[in-house]
Short mmCIF file of C-alpha atoms in Angstrom, two decimals:
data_model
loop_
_atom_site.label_atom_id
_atom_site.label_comp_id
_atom_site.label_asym_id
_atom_site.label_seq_id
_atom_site.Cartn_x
_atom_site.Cartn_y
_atom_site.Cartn_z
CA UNK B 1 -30.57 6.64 0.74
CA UNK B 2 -31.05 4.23 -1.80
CA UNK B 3 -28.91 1.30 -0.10
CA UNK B 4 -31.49 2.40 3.20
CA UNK B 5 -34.36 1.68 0.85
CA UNK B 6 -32.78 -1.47 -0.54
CA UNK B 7 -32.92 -3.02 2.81
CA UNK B 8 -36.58 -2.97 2.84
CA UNK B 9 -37.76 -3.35 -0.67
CA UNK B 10 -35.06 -5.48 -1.87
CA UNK B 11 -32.51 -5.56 -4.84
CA UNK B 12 -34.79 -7.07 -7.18
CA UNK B 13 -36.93 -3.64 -6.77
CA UNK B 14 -33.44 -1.15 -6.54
CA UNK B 15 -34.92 1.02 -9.18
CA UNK B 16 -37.55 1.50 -7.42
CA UNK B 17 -35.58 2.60 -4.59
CA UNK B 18 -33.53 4.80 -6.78
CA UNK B 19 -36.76 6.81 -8.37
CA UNK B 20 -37.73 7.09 -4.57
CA UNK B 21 -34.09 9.00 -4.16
CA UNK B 22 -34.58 10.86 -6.89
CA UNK B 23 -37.66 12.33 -6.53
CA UNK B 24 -36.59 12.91 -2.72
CA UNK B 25 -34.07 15.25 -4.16
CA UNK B 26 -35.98 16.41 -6.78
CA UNK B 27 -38.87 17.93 -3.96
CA UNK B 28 -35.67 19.15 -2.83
CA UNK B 29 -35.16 21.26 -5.05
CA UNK B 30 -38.12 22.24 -5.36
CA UNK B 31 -39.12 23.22 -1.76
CA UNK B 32 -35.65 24.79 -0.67
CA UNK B 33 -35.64 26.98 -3.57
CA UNK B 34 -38.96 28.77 -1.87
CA UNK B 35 -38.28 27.79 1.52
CA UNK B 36 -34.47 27.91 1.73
CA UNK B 37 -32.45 24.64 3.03
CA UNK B 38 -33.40 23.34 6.33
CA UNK B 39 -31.76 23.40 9.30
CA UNK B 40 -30.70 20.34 9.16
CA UNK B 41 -31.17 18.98 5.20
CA UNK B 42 -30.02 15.45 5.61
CA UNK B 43 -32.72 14.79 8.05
CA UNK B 44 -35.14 16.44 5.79
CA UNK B 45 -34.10 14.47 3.18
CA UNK B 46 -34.22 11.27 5.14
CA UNK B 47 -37.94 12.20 6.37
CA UNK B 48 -39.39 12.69 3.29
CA UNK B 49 -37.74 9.40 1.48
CA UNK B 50 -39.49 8.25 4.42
CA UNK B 51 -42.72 9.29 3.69
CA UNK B 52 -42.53 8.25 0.07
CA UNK B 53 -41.74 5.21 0.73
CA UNK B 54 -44.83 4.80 3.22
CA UNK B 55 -46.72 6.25 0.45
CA UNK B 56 -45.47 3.78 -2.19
CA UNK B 57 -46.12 0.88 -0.46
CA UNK B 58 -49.93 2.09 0.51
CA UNK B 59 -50.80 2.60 -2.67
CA UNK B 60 -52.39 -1.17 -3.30
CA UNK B 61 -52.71 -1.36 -6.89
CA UNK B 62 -48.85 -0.82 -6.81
CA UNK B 63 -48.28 -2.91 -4.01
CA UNK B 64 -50.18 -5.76 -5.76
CA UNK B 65 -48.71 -5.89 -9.33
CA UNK B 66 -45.02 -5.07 -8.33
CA UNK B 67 -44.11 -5.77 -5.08
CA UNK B 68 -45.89 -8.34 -2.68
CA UNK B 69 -44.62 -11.24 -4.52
CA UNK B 70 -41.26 -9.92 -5.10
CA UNK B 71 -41.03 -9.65 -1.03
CA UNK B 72 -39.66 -12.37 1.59
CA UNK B 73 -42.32 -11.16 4.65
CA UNK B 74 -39.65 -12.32 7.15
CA UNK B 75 -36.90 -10.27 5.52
CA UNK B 76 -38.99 -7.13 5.01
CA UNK B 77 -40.62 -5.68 7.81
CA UNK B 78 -40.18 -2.43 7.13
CA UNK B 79 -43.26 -0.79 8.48
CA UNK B 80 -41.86 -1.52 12.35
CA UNK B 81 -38.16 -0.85 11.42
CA UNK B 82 -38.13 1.30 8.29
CA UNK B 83 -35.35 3.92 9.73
CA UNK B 84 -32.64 6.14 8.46
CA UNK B 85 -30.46 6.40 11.82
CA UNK B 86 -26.53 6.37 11.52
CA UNK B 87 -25.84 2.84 12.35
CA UNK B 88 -28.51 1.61 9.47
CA UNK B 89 -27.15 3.71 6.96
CA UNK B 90 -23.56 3.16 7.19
CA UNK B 91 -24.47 -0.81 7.51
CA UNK B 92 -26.79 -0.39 4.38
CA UNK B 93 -23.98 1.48 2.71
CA UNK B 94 -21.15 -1.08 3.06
CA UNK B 95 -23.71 -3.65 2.73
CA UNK B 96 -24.28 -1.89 -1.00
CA UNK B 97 -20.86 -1.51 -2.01
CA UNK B 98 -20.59 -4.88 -2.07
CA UNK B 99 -24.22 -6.14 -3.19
CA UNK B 100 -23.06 -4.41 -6.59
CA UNK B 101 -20.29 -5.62 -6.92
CA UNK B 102 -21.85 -9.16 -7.75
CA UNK B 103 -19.52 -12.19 -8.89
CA UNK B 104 -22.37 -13.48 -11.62
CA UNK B 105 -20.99 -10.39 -13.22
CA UNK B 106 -17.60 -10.45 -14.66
CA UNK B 107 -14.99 -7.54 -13.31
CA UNK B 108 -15.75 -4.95 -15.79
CA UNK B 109 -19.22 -4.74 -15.64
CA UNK B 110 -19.23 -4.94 -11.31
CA UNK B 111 -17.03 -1.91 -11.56
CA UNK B 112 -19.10 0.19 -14.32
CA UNK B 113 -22.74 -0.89 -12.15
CA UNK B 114 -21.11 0.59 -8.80
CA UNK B 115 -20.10 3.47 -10.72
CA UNK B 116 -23.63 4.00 -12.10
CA UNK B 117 -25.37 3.18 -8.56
CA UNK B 118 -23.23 4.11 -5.97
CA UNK B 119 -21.46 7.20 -7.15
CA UNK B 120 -23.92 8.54 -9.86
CA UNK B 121 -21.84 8.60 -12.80
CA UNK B 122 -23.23 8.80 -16.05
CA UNK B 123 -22.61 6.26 -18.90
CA UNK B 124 -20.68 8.65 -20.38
CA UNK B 125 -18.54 9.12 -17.66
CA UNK B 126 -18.49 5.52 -17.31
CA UNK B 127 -17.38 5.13 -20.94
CA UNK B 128 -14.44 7.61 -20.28
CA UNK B 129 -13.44 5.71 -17.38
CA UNK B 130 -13.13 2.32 -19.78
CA UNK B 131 -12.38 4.16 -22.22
CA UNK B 132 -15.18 2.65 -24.34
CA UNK B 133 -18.08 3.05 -26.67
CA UNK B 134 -21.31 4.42 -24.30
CA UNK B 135 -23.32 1.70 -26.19
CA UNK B 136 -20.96 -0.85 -24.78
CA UNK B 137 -21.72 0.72 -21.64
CA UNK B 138 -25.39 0.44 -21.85
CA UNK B 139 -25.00 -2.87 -22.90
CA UNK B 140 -23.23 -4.39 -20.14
CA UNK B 141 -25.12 -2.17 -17.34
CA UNK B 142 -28.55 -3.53 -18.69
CA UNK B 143 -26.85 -7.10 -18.29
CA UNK B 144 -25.14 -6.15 -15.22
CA UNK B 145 -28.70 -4.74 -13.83
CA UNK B 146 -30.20 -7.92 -14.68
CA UNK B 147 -27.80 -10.04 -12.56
CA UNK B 148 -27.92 -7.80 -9.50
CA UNK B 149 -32.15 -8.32 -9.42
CA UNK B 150 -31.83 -12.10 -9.98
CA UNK B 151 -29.11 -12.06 -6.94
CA UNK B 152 -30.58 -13.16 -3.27
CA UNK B 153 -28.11 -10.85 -1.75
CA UNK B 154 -29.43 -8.77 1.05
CA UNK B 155 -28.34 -5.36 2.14
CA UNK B 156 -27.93 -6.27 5.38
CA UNK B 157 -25.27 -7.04 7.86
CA UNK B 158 -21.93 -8.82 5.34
CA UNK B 159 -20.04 -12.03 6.13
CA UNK B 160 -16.25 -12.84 6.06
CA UNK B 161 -17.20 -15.16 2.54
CA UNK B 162 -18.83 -12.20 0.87
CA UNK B 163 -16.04 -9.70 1.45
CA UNK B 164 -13.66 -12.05 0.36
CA UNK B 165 -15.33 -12.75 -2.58
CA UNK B 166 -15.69 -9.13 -3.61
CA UNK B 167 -13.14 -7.28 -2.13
CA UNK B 168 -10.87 -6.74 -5.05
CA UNK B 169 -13.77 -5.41 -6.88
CA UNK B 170 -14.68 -3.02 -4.37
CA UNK B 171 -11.32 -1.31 -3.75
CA UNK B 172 -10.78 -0.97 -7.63
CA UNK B 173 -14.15 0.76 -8.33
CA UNK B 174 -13.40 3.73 -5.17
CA UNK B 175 -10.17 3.75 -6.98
CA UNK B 176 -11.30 4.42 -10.40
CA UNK B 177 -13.75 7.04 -8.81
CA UNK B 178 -11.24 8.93 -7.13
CA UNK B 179 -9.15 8.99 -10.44
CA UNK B 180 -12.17 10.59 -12.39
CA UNK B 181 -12.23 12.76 -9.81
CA UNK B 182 -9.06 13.85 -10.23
CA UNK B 183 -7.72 13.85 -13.01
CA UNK B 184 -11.24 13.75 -15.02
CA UNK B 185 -12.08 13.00 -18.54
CA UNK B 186 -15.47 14.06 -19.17
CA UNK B 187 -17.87 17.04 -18.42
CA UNK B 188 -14.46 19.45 -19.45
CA UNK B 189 -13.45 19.54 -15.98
CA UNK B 190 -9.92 19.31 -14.87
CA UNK B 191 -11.03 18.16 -11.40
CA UNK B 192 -14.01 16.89 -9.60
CA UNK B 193 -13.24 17.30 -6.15
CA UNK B 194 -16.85 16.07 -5.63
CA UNK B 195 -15.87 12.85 -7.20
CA UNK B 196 -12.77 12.47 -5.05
CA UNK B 197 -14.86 13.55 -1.74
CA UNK B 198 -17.45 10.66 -2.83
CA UNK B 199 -14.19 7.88 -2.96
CA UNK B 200 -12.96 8.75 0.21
CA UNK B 201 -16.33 9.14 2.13
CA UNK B 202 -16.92 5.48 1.03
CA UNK B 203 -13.43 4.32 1.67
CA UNK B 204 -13.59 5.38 4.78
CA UNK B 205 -16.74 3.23 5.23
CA UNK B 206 -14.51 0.40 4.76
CA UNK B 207 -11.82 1.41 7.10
CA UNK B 208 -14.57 1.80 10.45
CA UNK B 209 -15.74 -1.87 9.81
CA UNK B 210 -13.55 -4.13 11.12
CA UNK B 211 -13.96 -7.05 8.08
CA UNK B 212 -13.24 -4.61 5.67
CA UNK B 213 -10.24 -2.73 7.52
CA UNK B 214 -7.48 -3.98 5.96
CA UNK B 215 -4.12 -3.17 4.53
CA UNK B 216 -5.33 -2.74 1.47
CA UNK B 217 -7.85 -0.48 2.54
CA UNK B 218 -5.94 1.49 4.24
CA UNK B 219 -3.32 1.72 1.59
CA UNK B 220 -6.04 3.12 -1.01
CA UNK B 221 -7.11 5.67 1.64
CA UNK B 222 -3.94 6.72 2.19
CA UNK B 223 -3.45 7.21 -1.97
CA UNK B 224 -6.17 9.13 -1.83
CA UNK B 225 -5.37 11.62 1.14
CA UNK B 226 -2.04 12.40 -0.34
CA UNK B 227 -3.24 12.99 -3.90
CA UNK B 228 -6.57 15.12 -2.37
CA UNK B 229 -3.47 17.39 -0.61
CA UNK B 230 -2.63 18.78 -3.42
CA UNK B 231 -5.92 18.99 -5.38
CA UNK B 232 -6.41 23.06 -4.99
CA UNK B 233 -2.41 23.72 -6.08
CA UNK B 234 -3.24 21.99 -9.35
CA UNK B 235 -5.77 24.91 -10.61
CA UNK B 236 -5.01 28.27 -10.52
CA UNK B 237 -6.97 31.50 -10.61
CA UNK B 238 -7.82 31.70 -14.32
CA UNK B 239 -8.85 27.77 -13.60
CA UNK B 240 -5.67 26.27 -15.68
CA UNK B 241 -4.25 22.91 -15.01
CA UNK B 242 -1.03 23.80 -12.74
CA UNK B 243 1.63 21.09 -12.89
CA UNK B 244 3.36 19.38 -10.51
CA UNK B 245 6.85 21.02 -10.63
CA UNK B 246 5.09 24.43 -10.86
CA UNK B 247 2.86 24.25 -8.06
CA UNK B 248 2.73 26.23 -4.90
CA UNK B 249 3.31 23.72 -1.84
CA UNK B 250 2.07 26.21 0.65
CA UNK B 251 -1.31 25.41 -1.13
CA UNK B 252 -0.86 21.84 -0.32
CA UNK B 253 -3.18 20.57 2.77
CA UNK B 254 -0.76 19.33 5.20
CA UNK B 255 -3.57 17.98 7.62
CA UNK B 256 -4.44 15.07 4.31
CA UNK B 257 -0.95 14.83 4.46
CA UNK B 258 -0.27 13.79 7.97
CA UNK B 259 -3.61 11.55 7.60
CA UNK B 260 -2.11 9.93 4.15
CA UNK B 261 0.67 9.43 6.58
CA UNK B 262 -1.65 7.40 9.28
CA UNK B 263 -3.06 5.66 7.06
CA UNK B 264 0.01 4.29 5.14
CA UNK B 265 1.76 3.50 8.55
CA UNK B 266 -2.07 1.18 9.03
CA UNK B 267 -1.61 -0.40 5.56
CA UNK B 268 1.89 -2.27 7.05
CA UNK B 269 0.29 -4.09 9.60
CA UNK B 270 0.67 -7.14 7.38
CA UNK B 271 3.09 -9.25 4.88
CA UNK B 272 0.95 -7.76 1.69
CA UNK B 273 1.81 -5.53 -0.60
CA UNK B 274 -0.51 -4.23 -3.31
CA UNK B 275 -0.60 -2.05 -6.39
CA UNK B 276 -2.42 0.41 -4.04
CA UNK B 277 0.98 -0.14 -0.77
CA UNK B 278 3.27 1.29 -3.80
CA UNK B 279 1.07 3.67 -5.22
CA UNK B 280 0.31 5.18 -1.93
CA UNK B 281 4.23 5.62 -0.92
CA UNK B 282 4.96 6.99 -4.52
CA UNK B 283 1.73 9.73 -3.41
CA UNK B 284 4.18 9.85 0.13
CA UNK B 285 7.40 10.65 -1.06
CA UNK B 286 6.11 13.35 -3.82
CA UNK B 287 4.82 15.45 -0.64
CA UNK B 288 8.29 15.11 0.40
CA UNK B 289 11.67 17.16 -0.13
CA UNK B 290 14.12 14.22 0.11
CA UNK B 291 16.99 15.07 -2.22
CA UNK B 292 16.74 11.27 -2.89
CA UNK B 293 12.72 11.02 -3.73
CA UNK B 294 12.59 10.76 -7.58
CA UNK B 295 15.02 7.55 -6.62
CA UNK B 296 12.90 5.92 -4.53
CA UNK B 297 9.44 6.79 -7.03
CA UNK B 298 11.47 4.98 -9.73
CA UNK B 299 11.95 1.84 -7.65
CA UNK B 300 8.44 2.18 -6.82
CA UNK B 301 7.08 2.39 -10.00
CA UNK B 302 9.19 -0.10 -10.97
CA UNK B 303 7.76 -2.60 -8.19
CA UNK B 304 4.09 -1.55 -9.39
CA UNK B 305 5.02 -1.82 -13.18
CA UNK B 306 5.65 -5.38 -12.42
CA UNK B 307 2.25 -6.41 -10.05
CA UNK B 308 0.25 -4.34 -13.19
CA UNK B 309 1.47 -3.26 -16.41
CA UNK B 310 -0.76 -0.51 -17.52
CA UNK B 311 0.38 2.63 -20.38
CA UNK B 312 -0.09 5.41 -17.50
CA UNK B 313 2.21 3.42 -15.41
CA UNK B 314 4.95 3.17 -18.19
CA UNK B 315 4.98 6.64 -19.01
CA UNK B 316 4.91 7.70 -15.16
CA UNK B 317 7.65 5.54 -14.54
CA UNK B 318 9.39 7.15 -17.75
CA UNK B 319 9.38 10.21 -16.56
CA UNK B 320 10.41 9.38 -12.69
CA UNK B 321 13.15 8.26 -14.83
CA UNK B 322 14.13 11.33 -16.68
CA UNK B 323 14.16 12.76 -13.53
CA UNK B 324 16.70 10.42 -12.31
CA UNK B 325 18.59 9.65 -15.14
CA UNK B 326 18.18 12.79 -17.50
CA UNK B 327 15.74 13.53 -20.22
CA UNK B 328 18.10 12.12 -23.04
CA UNK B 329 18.38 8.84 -21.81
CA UNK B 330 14.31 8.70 -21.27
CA UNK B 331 13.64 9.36 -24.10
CA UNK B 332 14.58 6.07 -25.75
CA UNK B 333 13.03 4.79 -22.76
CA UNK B 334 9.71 6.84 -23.59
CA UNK B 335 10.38 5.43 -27.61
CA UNK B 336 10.07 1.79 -26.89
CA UNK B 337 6.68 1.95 -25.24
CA UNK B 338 4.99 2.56 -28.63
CA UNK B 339 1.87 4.40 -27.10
CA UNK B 340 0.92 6.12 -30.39
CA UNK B 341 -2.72 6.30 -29.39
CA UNK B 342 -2.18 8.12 -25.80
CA UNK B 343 -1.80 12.02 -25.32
CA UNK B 344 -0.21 11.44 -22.41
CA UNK B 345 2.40 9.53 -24.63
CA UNK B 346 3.00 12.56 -27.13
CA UNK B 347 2.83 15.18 -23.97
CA UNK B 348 5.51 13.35 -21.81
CA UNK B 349 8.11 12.70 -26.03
CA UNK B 350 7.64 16.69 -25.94
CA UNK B 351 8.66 17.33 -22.62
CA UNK B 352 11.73 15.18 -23.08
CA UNK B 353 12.63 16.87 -26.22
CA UNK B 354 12.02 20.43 -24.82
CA UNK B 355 15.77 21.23 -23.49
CA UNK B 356 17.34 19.23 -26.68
CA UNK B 357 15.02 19.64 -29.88
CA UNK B 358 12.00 22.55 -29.39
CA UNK B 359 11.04 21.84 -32.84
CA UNK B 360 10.28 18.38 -32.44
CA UNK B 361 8.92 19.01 -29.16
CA UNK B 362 6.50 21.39 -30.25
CA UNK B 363 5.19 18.46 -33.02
CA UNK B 364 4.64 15.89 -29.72
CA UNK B 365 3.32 18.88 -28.07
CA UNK B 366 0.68 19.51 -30.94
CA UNK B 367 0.06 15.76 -31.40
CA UNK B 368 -1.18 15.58 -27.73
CA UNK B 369 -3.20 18.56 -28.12
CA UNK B 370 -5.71 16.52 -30.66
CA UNK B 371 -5.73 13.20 -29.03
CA UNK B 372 -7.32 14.94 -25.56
CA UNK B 373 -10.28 15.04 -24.93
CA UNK B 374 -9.92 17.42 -21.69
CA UNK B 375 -10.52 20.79 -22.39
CA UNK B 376 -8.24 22.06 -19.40
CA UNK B 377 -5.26 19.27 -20.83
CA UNK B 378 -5.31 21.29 -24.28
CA UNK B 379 -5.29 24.57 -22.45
CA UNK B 380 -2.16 23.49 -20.94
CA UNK B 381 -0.64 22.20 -24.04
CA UNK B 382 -1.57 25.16 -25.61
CA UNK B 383 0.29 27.49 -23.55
CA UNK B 384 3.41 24.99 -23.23
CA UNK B 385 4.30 25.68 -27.45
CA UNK B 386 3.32 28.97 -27.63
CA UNK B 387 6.34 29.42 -24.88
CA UNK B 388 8.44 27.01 -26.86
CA UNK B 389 7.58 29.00 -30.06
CA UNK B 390 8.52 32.54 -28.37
CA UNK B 391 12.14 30.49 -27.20
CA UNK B 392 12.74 28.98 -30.69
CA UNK B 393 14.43 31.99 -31.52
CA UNK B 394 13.09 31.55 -35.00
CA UNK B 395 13.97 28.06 -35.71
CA UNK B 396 10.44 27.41 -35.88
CA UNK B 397 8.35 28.56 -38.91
#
């Protein structure tokens, strides 16, 4: 809705657009709480952001001190095409994705500014993603906010030289909103399968426009469909985190499969391969039963440790290896990363240690359990050395 209204009133005058949205939703609330919800609720949604925005732009004082001057006439005609039909909002929509993601902004701030306006996350949730200070956030949005109104880039129809120039940007942001989704930080929620919806709906975006339809592309989607598989087998009934080699597969979505599949088999139609081509066969061969699959996710993540080093990667990779090579010999492997700071660091040393030292186990165990954040995460740990407790067959006072 807002990337609909951008068309017309222009970036320079996006909040605008985005108060429009909001109160659209906000009448929505309003009305369907009396009236119940529509028949058809996008429609009524799109009818009265519609009529608000008719309304705005007849109110003259308004129209006068904030908008006339701000407006190219030949670029704004929105009184004769002002429209919210399918073609004009998934146009204004991939025509957004990228108008955020502006180059006079460096990567960091692109990313958190899509975040904020495309997929309405807080700067909190923002701040978990970078895991940085919410001032900091604030900070570099305001900047970030700044550059996108002084930009002449118009929501319209994109050109080869845009995409290019933004592309990278684009495809990192869906992926870092898919991975909030996910696994999330904030909010105490394990998952937010809304979040994850949200990534592929605008992936997918990407993938029916044939400039943005690329390997790449199709190599995030594909991520993305083989990690949504097996979103409901990683909460139970009591809402606990369930982990992988616990789960129950007949609660995995083998239709997301087969697409993660198509989608893959899409992404080698080319010479590249990205951080996304080995992330999304590492997703592949964990839906799989090969006797041979924690071999082939070690190469992988050894390939994708290599393209970009991050922590998560390192200690995934660890413990692909433990599963190849034994927890004993991981665990030096775990040692030399030196991730002090990290749960996930602590959670993976007391795993390793589980079948050889419970005592010390339990201490990485507990370590991890203050260095969360996640509610759910702690739950987990929790439960994990209260079992190791009841095994240590007194060992443990």
């Amino acid at each position: 809705m807002t990337a609909v209204l951008c068309r017309h009133f222009g970036l320079r005058h996006i909040e605008i657009a985005e108060d429009i949205a909001s109160d659209t939703f906000l009448k929505a609330s309003e009305h369907w709480a009396i009236n119940g919800i529509p028949e058809n609720p996008a429609a009524w949604l799109y009818t009265v952001a519609r009529n608000k925005a008719k309304d705005y732009f007849k109110h003259i004082s308004v129209f006068e001190t904030k908008i006339r001057h701000g407006l190219k006439p030949d670029n704004h005609k929105w009184e004769n095409d002002f429209e919210f039909h399918e073609e004009i909002i998934s146009d204004s929509q991939l025509a957004m994705i990228f108008a955020v993601c502006n180059p006079a902004n460096n990567p960091e701030s692109q990313i958190a500014l899509a975040l904020q306006i495309l997929c309405g996350f807080s700067v909190e949730e923002i701040a978990n993603a970078f895991l940085t200070k919410t001032e900091t956030v604030k900070k570099r949005l305001q900047r970030a906010r700044n550059n996108l109104r002084n930009d002449d880039f118009q929501v319209e129809t994109l050109t080869g030289p845009e995409i290019r120039s933004r592309s990278d940007t684009v495809l990192k942001t869906l992926y870092l909103l898919f991975n909030e989704g996910y696994f999330s930080k904030s909010n105490h929620q394990f998952i937010r399968k809304e979040l994850c919806s949200e990534a592929v709906r605008l992936i997918l975006i990407l993938t029916e426009n044939p400039l943005t339809n690329t390997s790449q592309t199709n190599a995030l989607l594909a991520l993305m469909c083989f990690q949504s598989s097996r979103i409901e087998a990683r909460i139970n009934e009591k809402g606990e985190a369930v982990l992988f080699d616990e789960q129950d597969q007949n609660r995995w979505d083998k239709s997301l499969i087969e697409k993660g599949n198509y989608y893959l088999i899409n992404a080698t139609n080319g010479n590249e391969i990205s951080k996304y081509h080995l992330e999304a066969g590492i997703a592949y061969w964990h839906t799989t039963d090969d006797k041979n699959k924690w071999r082939n996710i070690l190469q992988l993540y050894n390939q994708l440790i290599l393209i970009e080093y991050s922590p998560i990667t390192a200690l995934n990779r660890t413990f692909a290896f433990s599963k190849v090579y034994g927890q004993e010999r991981a665990i030096s492997e775990a040692e030399q990363l030196h991730l002090m700071e990290h749960n996930q660091y602590h959670g993976l040393l007391g795993y390793l240690y589980t079948p050889s030292n419970i005592p010390k186990a339990i201490e990485y165990y507990e370590q991890a359990v203050k260095l969360t954040t996640s509610e759910t995460e702690k739950q987990t740990l929790n439960r994990k050395i209260e079992r190791l407790k009841r095994k240590d067959d007194g060992q443990y006072r």
